[in-house]
GROMACS .gro file of C-alpha atoms in nm:
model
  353
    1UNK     CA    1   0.799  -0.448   5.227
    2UNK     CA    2   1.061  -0.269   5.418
    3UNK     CA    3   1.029   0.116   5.487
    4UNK     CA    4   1.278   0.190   5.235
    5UNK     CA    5   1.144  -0.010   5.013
    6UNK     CA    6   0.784   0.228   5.070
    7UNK     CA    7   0.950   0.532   5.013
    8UNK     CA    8   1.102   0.465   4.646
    9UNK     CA    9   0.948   0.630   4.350
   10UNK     CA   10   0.731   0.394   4.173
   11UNK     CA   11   0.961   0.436   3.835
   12UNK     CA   12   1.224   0.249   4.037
   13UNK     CA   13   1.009  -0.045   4.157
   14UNK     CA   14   0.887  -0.134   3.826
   15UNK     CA   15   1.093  -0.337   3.654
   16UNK     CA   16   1.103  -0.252   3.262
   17UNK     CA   17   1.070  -0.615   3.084
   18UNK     CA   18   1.408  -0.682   2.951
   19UNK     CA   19   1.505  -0.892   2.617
   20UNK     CA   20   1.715  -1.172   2.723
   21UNK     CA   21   1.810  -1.504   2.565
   22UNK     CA   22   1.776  -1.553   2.179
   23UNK     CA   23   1.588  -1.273   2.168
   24UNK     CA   24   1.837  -1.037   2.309
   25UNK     CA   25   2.093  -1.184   2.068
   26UNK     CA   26   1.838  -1.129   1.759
   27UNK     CA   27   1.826  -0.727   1.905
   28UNK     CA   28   2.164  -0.702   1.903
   29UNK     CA   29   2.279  -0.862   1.583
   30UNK     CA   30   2.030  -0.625   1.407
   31UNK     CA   31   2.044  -0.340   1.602
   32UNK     CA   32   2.246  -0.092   1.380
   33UNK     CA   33   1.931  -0.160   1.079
   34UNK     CA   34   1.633  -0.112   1.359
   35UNK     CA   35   1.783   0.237   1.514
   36UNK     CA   36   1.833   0.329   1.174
   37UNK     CA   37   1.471   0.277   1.118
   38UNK     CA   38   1.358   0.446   1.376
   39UNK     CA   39   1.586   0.703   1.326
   40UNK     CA   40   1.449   0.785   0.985
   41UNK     CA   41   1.045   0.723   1.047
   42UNK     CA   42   1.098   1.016   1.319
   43UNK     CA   43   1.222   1.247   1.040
   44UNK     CA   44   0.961   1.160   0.852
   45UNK     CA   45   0.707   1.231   1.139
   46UNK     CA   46   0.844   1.568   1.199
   47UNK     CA   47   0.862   1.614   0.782
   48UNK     CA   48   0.462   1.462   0.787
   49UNK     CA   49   0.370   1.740   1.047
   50UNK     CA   50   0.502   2.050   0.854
   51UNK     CA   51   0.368   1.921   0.519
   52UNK     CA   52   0.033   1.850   0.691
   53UNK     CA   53   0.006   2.149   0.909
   54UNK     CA   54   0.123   2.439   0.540
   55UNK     CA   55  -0.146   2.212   0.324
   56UNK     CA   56  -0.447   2.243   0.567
   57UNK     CA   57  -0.344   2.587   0.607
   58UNK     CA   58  -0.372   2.628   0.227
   59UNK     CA   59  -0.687   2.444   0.220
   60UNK     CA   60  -0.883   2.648   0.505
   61UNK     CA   61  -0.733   2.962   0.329
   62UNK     CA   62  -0.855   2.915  -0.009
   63UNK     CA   63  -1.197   2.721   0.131
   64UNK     CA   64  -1.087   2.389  -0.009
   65UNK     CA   65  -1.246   2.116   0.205
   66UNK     CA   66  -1.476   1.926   0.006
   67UNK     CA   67  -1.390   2.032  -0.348
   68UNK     CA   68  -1.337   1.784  -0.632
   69UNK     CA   69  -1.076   1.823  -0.902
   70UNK     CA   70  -1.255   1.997  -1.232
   71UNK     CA   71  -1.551   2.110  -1.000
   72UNK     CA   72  -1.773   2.403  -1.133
   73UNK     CA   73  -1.783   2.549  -0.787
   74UNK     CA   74  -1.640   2.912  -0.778
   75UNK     CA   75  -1.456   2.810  -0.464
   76UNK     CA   76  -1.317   2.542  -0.649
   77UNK     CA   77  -1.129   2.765  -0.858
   78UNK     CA   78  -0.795   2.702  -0.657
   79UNK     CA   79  -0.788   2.331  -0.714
   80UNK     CA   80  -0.554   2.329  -0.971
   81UNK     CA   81  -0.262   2.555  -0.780
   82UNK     CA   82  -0.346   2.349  -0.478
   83UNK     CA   83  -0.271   2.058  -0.707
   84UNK     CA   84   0.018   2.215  -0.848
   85UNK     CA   85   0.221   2.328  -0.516
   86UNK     CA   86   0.129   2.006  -0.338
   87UNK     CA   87   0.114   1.686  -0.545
   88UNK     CA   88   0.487   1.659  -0.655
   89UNK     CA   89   0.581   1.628  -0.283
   90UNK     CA   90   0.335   1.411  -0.147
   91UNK     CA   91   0.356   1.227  -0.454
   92UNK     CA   92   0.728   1.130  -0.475
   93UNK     CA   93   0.715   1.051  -0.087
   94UNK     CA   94   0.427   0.813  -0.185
   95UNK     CA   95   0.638   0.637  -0.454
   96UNK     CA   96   0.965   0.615  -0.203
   97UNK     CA   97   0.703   0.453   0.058
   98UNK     CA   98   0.599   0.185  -0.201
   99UNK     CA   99   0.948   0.079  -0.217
  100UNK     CA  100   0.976   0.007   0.212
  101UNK     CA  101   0.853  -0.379   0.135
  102UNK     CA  102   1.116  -0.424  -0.086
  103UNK     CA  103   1.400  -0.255   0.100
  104UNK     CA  104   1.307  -0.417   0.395
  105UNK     CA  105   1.309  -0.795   0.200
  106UNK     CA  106   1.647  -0.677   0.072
  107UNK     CA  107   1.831  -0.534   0.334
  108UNK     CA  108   1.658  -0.720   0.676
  109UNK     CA  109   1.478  -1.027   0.509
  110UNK     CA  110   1.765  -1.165   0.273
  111UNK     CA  111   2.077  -1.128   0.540
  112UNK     CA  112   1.870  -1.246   0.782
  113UNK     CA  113   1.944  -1.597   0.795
  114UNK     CA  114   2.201  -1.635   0.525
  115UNK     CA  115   2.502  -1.402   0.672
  116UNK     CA  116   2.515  -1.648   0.919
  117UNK     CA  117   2.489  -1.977   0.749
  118UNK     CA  118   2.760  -1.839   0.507
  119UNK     CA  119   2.974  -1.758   0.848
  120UNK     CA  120   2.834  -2.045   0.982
  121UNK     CA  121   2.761  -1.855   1.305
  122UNK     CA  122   2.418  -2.003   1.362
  123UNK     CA  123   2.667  -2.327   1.480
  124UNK     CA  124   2.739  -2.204   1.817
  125UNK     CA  125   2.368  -2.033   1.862
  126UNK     CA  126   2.252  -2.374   1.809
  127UNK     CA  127   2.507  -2.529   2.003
  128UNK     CA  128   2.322  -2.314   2.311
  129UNK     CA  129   2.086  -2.567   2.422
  130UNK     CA  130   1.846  -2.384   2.173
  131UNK     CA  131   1.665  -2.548   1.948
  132UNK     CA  132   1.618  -2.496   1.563
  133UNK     CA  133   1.233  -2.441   1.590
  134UNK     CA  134   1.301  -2.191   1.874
  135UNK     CA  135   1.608  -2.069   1.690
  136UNK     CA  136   1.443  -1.983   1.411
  137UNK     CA  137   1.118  -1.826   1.553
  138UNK     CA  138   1.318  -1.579   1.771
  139UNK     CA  139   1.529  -1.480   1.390
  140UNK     CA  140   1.203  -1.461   1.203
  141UNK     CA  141   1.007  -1.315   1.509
  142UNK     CA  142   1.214  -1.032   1.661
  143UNK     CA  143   1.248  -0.848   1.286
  144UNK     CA  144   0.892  -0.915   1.196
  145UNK     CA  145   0.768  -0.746   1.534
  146UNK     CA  146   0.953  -0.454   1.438
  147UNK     CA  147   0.841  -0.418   1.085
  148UNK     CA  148   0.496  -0.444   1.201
  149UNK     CA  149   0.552  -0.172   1.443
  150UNK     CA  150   0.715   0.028   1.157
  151UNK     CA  151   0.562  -0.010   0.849
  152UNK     CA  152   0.192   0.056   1.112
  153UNK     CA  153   0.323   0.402   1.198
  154UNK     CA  154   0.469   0.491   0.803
  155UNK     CA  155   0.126   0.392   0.689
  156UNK     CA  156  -0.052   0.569   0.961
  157UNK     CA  157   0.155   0.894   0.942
  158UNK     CA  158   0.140   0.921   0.497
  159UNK     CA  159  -0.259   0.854   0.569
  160UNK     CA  160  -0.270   1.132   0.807
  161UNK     CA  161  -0.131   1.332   0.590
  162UNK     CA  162  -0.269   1.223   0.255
  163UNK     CA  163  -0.684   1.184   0.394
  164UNK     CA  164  -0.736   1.613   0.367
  165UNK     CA  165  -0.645   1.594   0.033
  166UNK     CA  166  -0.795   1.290  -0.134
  167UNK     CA  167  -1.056   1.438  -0.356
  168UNK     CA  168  -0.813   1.773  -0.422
  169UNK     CA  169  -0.530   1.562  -0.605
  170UNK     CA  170  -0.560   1.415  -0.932
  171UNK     CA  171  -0.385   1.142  -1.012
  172UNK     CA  172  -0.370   1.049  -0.612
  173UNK     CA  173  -0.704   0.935  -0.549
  174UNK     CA  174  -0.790   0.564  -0.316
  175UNK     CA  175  -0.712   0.348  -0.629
  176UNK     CA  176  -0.478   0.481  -0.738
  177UNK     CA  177  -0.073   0.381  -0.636
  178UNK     CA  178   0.023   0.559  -0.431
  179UNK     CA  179  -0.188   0.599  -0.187
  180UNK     CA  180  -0.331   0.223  -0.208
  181UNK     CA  181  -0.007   0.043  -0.147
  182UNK     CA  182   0.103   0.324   0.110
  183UNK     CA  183  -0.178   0.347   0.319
  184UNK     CA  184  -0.429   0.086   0.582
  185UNK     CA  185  -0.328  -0.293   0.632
  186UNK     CA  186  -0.154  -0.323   0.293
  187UNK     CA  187   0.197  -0.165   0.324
  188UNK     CA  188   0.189  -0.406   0.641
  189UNK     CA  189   0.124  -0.736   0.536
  190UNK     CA  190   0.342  -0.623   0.228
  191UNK     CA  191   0.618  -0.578   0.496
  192UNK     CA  192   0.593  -0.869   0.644
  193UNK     CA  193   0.533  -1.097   0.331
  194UNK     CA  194   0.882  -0.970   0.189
  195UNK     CA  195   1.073  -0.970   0.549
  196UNK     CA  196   0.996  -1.353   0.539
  197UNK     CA  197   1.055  -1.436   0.163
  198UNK     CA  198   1.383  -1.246   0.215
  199UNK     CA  199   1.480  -1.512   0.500
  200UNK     CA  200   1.357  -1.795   0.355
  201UNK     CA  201   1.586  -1.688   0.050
  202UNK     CA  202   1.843  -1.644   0.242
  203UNK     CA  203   1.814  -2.031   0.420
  204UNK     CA  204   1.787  -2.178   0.067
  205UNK     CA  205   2.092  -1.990  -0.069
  206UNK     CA  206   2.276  -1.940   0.202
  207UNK     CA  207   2.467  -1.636   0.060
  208UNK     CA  208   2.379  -1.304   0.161
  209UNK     CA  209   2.490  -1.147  -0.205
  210UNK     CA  210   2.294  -1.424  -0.396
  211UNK     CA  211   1.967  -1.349  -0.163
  212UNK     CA  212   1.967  -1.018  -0.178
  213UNK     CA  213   1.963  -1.006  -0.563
  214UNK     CA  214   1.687  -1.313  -0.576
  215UNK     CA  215   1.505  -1.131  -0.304
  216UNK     CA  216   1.475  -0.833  -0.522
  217UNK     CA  217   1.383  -1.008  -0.831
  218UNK     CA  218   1.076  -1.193  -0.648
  219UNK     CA  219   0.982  -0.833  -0.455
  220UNK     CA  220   0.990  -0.661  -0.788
  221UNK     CA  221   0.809  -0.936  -0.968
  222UNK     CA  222   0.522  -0.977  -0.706
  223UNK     CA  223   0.472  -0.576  -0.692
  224UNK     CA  224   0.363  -0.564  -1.057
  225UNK     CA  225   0.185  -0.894  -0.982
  226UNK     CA  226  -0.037  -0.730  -0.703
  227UNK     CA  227  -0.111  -0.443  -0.950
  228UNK     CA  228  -0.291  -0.636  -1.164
  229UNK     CA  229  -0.444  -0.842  -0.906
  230UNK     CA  230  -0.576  -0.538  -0.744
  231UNK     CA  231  -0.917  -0.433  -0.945
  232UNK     CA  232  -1.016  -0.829  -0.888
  233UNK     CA  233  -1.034  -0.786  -0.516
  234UNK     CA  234  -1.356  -0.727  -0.480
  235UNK     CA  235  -1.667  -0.758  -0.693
  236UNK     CA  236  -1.727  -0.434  -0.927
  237UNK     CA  237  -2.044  -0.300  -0.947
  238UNK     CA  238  -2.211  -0.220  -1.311
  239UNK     CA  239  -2.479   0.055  -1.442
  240UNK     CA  240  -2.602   0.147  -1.778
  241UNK     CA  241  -2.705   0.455  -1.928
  242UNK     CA  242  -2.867   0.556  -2.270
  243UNK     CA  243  -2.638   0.842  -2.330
  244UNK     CA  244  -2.332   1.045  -2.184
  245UNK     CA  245  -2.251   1.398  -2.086
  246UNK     CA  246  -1.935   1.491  -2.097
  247UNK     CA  247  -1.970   1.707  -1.777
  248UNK     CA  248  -1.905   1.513  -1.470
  249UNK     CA  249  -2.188   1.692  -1.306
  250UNK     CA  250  -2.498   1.644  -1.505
  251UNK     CA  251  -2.488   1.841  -1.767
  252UNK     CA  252  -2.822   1.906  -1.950
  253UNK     CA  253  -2.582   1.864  -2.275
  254UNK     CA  254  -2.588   1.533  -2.387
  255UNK     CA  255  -2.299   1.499  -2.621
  256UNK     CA  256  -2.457   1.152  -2.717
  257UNK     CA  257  -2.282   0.809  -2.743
  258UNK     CA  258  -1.971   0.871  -2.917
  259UNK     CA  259  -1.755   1.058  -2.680
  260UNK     CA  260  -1.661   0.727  -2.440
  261UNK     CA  261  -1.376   0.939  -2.286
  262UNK     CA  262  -1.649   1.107  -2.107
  263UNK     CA  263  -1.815   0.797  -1.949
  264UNK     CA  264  -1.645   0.737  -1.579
  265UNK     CA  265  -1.836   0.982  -1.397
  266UNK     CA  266  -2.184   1.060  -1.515
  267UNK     CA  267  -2.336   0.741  -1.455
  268UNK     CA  268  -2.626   0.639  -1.269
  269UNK     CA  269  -2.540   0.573  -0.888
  270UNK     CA  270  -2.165   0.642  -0.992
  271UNK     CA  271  -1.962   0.935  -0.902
  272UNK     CA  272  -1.594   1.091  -0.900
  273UNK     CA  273  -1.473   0.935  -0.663
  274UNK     CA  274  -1.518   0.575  -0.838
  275UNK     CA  275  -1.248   0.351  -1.009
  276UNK     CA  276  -1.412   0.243  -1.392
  277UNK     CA  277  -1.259  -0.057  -1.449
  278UNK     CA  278  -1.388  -0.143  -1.763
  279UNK     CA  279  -1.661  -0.030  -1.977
  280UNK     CA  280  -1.832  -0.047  -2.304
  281UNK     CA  281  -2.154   0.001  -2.585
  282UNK     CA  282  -2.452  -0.176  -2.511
  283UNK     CA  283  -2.687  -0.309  -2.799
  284UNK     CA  284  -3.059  -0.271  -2.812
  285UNK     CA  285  -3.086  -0.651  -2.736
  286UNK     CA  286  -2.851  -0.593  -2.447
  287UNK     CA  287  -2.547  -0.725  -2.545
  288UNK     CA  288  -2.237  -0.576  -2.450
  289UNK     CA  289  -2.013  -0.413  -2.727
  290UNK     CA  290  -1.659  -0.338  -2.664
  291UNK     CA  291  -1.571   0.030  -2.662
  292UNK     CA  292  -1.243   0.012  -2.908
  293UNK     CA  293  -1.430  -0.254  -3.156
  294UNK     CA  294  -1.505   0.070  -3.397
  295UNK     CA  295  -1.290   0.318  -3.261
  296UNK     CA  296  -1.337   0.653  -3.134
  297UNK     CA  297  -1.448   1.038  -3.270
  298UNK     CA  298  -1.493   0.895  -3.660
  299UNK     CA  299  -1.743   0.887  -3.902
  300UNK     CA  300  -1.619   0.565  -3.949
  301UNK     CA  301  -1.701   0.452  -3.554
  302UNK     CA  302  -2.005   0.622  -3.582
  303UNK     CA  303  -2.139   0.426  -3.926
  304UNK     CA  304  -1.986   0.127  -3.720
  305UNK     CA  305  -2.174   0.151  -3.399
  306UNK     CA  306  -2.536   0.251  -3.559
  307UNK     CA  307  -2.493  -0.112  -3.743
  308UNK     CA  308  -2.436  -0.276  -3.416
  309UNK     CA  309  -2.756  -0.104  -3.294
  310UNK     CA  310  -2.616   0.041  -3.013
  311UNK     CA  311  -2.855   0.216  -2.846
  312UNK     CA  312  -2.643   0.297  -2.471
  313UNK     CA  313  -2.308   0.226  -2.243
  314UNK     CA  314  -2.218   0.040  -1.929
  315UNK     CA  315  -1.939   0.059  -1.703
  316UNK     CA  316  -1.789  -0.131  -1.410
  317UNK     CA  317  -1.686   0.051  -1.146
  318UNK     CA  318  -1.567   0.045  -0.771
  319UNK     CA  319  -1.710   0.300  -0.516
  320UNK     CA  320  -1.491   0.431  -0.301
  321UNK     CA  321  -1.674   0.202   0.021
  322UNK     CA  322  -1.487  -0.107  -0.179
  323UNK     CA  323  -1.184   0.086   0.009
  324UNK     CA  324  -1.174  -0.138   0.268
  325UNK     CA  325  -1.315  -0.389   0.145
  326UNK     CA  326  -0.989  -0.421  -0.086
  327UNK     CA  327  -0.736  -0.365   0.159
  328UNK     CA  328  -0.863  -0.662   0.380
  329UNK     CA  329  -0.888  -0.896   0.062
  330UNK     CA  330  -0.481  -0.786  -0.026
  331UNK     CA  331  -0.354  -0.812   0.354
  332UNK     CA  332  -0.599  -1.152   0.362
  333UNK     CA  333  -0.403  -1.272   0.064
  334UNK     CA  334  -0.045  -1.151   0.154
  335UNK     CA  335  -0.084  -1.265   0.565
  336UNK     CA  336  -0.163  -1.578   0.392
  337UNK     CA  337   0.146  -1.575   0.167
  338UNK     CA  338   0.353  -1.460   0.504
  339UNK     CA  339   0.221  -1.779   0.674
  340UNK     CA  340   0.312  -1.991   0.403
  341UNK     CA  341   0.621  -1.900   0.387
  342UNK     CA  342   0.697  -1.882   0.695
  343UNK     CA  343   0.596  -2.271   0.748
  344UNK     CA  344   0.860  -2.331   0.462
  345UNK     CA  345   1.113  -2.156   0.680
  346UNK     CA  346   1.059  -2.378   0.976
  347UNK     CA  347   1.044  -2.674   0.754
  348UNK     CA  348   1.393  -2.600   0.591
  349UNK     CA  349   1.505  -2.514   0.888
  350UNK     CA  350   1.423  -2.862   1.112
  351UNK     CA  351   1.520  -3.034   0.838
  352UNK     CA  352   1.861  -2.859   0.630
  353UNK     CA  353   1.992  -2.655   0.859
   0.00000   0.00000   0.00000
């Protein structure tokens, strides 16, 4: 090394890595859609940071931390303004979050591949000494690296913000949708399933238009899909009681077996914070006895359930520690679903394009 070599700042003898080849092309193609998106996930930082920074300042004010919604706690008392100033807006943003894996099948995933085949563009790319395999792995690759990137921060930054306030907001808790779909390994590996289906679309078709729609038709379809799916994740657990309060905090009352509406949070080894997925009447020879078989708040229902012998009720429930255990099951299933279809694409592609 010469002397002048010795004497330059480090920053200037380290060369950056640099995209070059079929990558750089990929970059550049879709460069106006990825500066876009990290345009807008910096305004949403920035927006994440004031919401965060006014609702923990709300929380500490009013001695929050730790409260439940419809707690007895005197402190408590403030749950339901906090509810009511900040649940619309964290809300909403969850709902426009859910819709990222679709917008990105739509708008990345389905022009992907098929603008060019339409143009027939992807002619001279693999006229470059490149081949198809390679070809496609750099189209499919490049945009999936980014969405990972992406769609890891969006999740991180709405769980940052939406973690102080998971036992304050009704109607938001881990179940529930949002936050499940917005928040750990899901919105990911939701991403990435619909960035690929979206190209692999857009192969088959070979018209951007025609993609897009079909691409939106299959997103749509498979979001209700996963809804469904989503209590069957992971096993529920089950307990039984002989009779029901209808105070979620063990009340001494017991308001006895026909007020079911009280059941999900009273149970043995079960509290608040739990999903009931199902539940029901149990007989004296422990049989179980659907809950809408005789209705509800009757003397009819009541007649009804004394000649089934019902003497108590169970429910099925998830914990909130089946968290986890539910988001790795979903990603599991969707990074499988990626895979496949990502296989497809580099099947169609050796073979039709």
């Amino acid at each position: 090394m010469s002397d002048n070599q010795a004497l330059l700042p480090v920053s200037v003898r380290l060369r950056l890595p640099r995209l070059s080849g079929p990558a750089w092309l990929v970059w550049r193609q879709h460069r106006s859609a990825f500066w876009i998106g990290a345009v807008l996930l910096t305004v949403f930082a920035v927006f994440v940071a004031v919401q965060r920074a006014d609702m923990l300042a709300y929380i500490e004010a009013h001695d929050l931390a730790g409260c439940v919604y419809g707690s007895p706690e005197r402190r408590c008392a403030e749950v339901n303004a906090f509810r009511s100033r900040f649940y619309n807006t964290i809300h909403y943003t969850g709902l426009l979050i859910s819709f990222v894996p679709l917008i990105i099948g739509v708008f990345l995933g389905a022009p992907l591949l098929s603008r060019e085949m339409e143009d027939g563009t992807h002619l001279l790319s693999l006229s470059q000494s490149v081949s198809r395999t390679r070809w496609t792995a750099f189209k499919f690759g490049v945009p999936a690296l980014v969405t990972l990137i992406g769609t890891g921060v969006l999740s991180g930054l709405y769980s940052w913000w939406w973690t102080p306030a998971g036992t304050l907001l009704r109607g938001m808790y881990w179940y529930q949708s949002p936050p499940f779909n917005d928040i750990g390994v899901v919105p990911v590996a939701m991403s990435l399933l619909a960035l690929v289906t979206g190209a692999a679309i857009g192969m088959v078709t070979r018209r951007t238009v025609a993609a897009m729609v079909v691409t939106c038709a299959v997103g749509v379809a498979g979001w209700a899909g996963l809804g469904f799916l989503r209590p069957l994740l992971w096993p529920a657990e089950e307990a039984t009681a002989q009779q029901v309060t209808a105070d979620f905090y063990g009340s001494s009352a017991p308001l006895g077996l026909y007020t079911p509406h009280a059941w999900p949070m009273d149970m043995p080894n079960k509290d608040y914070t739990s999903w009931n997925v199902d539940s029901g009447y149990l007989t004296s020879s422990g049989d179980k006895f659907t809950s809408t078989a005789c209705g509800d708040f009757t003397d009819a229902s009541a007649a009804c359930l004394k000649a089934h012998d019902v003497v108590g009720v169970w429910v099925q429930y998830h914990p909130a520690s089946h968290f986890w255990p539910m988001q790795w099951v979903m990603a599991a299933l969707l990074l499988t679903a990626t895979a496949a279809v990502t296989a497809f694409g580099f099947w169609w592609a050796r073979r039709r394009s």
